[in-house]
Tab-separated table of C-alpha atoms in Angstrom:
chain	number	residue	atom	x	y	z
A	234	UNK	CA	16.523	17.385	-27.848
A	235	UNK	CA	12.849	17.586	-27.018
A	236	UNK	CA	11.816	17.856	-23.402
A	237	UNK	CA	9.117	19.273	-21.173
A	238	UNK	CA	9.398	23.022	-20.812
A	239	UNK	CA	10.470	24.501	-17.493
A	240	UNK	CA	10.384	27.902	-15.826
A	241	UNK	CA	13.780	28.798	-17.322
A	242	UNK	CA	12.264	28.532	-20.821
A	243	UNK	CA	9.532	31.123	-20.269
A	244	UNK	CA	11.417	34.129	-21.683
A	245	UNK	CA	12.248	32.283	-24.907
A	246	UNK	CA	8.730	30.858	-25.196
A	247	UNK	CA	7.360	34.410	-24.962
A	248	UNK	CA	9.634	35.412	-27.876
A	249	UNK	CA	8.286	32.520	-29.945
A	250	UNK	CA	4.700	33.347	-28.949
A	251	UNK	CA	5.287	36.802	-30.457
A	252	UNK	CA	6.392	35.194	-33.727
A	253	UNK	CA	3.349	32.941	-34.009
A	254	UNK	CA	1.021	35.787	-33.070
A	255	UNK	CA	2.389	37.915	-35.892
A	256	UNK	CA	1.747	35.085	-38.371
A	257	UNK	CA	-1.870	35.068	-37.209
A	258	UNK	CA	-2.088	38.872	-37.189
A	259	UNK	CA	-0.950	39.064	-40.816
A	260	UNK	CA	-3.562	36.475	-41.839
A	261	UNK	CA	-6.405	37.875	-39.689
A	262	UNK	CA	-5.705	41.423	-38.442
A	263	UNK	CA	-9.414	41.716	-37.676
A	264	UNK	CA	-8.980	39.077	-34.956
A	265	UNK	CA	-5.363	39.163	-33.769
A	266	UNK	CA	-3.709	42.198	-32.223
A	267	UNK	CA	-0.088	42.802	-33.234
A	268	UNK	CA	2.889	42.594	-30.882
A	269	UNK	CA	1.261	40.581	-28.116
A	270	UNK	CA	1.126	36.986	-26.945
A	271	UNK	CA	-1.465	34.339	-26.224
A	272	UNK	CA	-0.102	33.795	-22.709
A	273	UNK	CA	1.849	35.941	-20.278
A	274	UNK	CA	4.692	34.812	-18.000
A	275	UNK	CA	2.432	34.101	-15.029
A	276	UNK	CA	0.018	32.034	-17.133
A	277	UNK	CA	2.927	30.073	-18.581
A	278	UNK	CA	4.320	29.338	-15.137
A	279	UNK	CA	0.950	27.914	-14.028
A	280	UNK	CA	0.632	25.933	-17.261
A	281	UNK	CA	4.066	24.362	-16.831
A	282	UNK	CA	2.843	22.809	-13.575
A	283	UNK	CA	-0.393	21.420	-15.066
A	284	UNK	CA	0.000	17.789	-16.183
A	285	UNK	CA	-3.115	18.073	-18.376
A	286	UNK	CA	-1.420	20.861	-20.378
A	287	UNK	CA	2.075	19.649	-21.218
A	288	UNK	CA	4.404	22.031	-23.030
A	289	UNK	CA	7.307	20.533	-24.958
A	290	UNK	CA	10.311	22.408	-26.327
A	291	UNK	CA	12.944	21.616	-28.934
A	292	UNK	CA	16.218	22.632	-27.318
A	293	UNK	CA	19.554	22.497	-29.160
A	294	UNK	CA	21.247	24.833	-26.700
A	295	UNK	CA	18.499	27.365	-27.288
A	296	UNK	CA	14.782	26.688	-27.488
A	297	UNK	CA	13.988	26.593	-31.227
A	298	UNK	CA	10.331	25.627	-30.971
A	299	UNK	CA	7.504	24.552	-28.714
A	300	UNK	CA	4.273	22.576	-28.666
A	301	UNK	CA	1.504	23.504	-26.220
A	302	UNK	CA	-0.828	20.568	-25.658
A	303	UNK	CA	-4.046	19.840	-23.784
A	304	UNK	CA	-5.154	16.362	-22.805
A	305	UNK	CA	-8.888	15.750	-22.492
A	306	UNK	CA	-11.112	12.735	-21.991
A	307	UNK	CA	-14.746	12.003	-22.646
A	308	UNK	CA	-16.157	9.119	-20.606
A	309	UNK	CA	-19.698	7.803	-20.281
A	310	UNK	CA	-21.195	10.548	-22.458
A	311	UNK	CA	-24.727	9.969	-23.674
A	312	UNK	CA	-23.857	10.973	-27.245
A	313	UNK	CA	-20.122	10.535	-27.700
A	314	UNK	CA	-17.905	7.489	-27.544
A	315	UNK	CA	-15.241	7.337	-24.833
A	316	UNK	CA	-12.132	9.041	-26.165
A	317	UNK	CA	-8.874	10.504	-24.916
A	318	UNK	CA	-7.489	13.293	-27.076
A	319	UNK	CA	-4.381	15.410	-27.135
A	320	UNK	CA	-5.057	18.804	-28.648
A	321	UNK	CA	-2.090	20.771	-29.954
A	322	UNK	CA	-3.096	24.215	-28.774
A	323	UNK	CA	-0.101	25.933	-30.327
A	324	UNK	CA	3.048	24.877	-32.109
A	325	UNK	CA	5.815	27.203	-33.222
A	326	UNK	CA	9.249	26.898	-34.762
A	327	UNK	CA	11.555	29.898	-34.620
A	328	UNK	CA	11.521	31.647	-37.987
A	329	UNK	CA	15.309	31.157	-38.212
A	330	UNK	CA	15.024	27.391	-37.601
A	331	UNK	CA	12.292	26.621	-40.128
A	332	UNK	CA	13.154	23.985	-42.705
A	333	UNK	CA	15.417	22.157	-40.237
A	334	UNK	CA	12.779	19.570	-39.208
A	335	UNK	CA	12.189	21.099	-35.778
A	336	UNK	CA	8.415	21.098	-36.354
A	337	UNK	CA	8.469	17.484	-37.507
A	338	UNK	CA	10.461	16.454	-34.447
A	339	UNK	CA	8.051	18.275	-32.131
A	340	UNK	CA	4.998	16.804	-33.853
A	341	UNK	CA	6.404	13.266	-33.732
A	342	UNK	CA	7.297	13.708	-30.056
A	343	UNK	CA	3.745	14.819	-29.272
A	344	UNK	CA	2.397	11.880	-31.298
A	345	UNK	CA	4.566	9.412	-29.381
A	346	UNK	CA	3.661	11.039	-26.062
A	347	UNK	CA	-0.032	10.844	-26.940
A	348	UNK	CA	0.307	7.136	-27.723
A	349	UNK	CA	2.179	6.539	-24.467
A	350	UNK	CA	-0.647	8.027	-22.370
A	351	UNK	CA	-3.371	6.177	-24.254
A	352	UNK	CA	-4.761	8.909	-26.496
A	353	UNK	CA	-6.993	7.938	-29.399
A	354	UNK	CA	-6.159	10.949	-31.555
A	355	UNK	CA	-4.423	14.297	-31.969
A	356	UNK	CA	-6.400	17.390	-32.889
A	357	UNK	CA	-5.516	20.989	-33.643
A	358	UNK	CA	-6.817	24.061	-35.436
A	359	UNK	CA	-5.197	25.839	-38.379
A	360	UNK	CA	-6.253	29.274	-39.562
A	361	UNK	CA	-7.408	29.461	-43.151
A	362	UNK	CA	-4.682	31.210	-45.116
A	363	UNK	CA	-1.831	29.634	-43.144
A	364	UNK	CA	-0.777	27.505	-46.097
A	365	UNK	CA	2.642	26.482	-44.696
A	366	UNK	CA	0.978	25.079	-41.566
A	367	UNK	CA	-1.724	23.324	-43.580
A	368	UNK	CA	0.918	21.674	-45.803
A	369	UNK	CA	2.977	20.684	-42.787
A	370	UNK	CA	0.084	19.013	-40.959
A	371	UNK	CA	-1.070	17.213	-44.093
A	372	UNK	CA	2.489	15.926	-44.529
A	373	UNK	CA	2.335	14.663	-40.946
A	374	UNK	CA	-0.713	12.578	-41.918
A	375	UNK	CA	-3.399	14.795	-40.461
A	376	UNK	CA	-6.733	15.252	-42.195
A	377	UNK	CA	-9.759	17.490	-41.716
A	378	UNK	CA	-12.012	16.374	-38.861
A	379	UNK	CA	-14.457	19.286	-38.934
A	380	UNK	CA	-14.677	22.768	-40.394
A	381	UNK	CA	-15.510	26.014	-38.598
A	382	UNK	CA	-17.157	28.567	-40.872
A	383	UNK	CA	-17.935	32.251	-40.520
A	384	UNK	CA	-19.491	35.201	-42.244
A	385	UNK	CA	-17.981	38.598	-41.453
A	386	UNK	CA	-20.668	41.166	-40.668
A	387	UNK	CA	-18.483	44.243	-40.349
């Protein structure tokens, strides 16, 4: 079952945040510190009460995955068309639940939620080198919108 996360989920979400951080650390140890998380318990508690930042969890008796989202709107911009976007800030499936369609269920839930609140699109970022994530998102129908490039100077 997929539902909005609540305060009782925070401990498990922190465990999953550790897993996703280590994936990023392995790919880019120059950017990501090991054995830490993107958010702490207090930040998560605030986020869970912010309607513009919904967090969804896949719960089959234990939380097996999550999707952190951010809803944003551009209106009456001189350059840009009016648009409402849901950005998937972070999505994680427990390493022991991968291959069981938890990620697909979470993604489809976010997609349906985005449609229900009038979003025009879904966006997210994927780190270069995270081939499983790139394959997954392509399989979900996503395509490249823009590319961020870098040159390492050290």
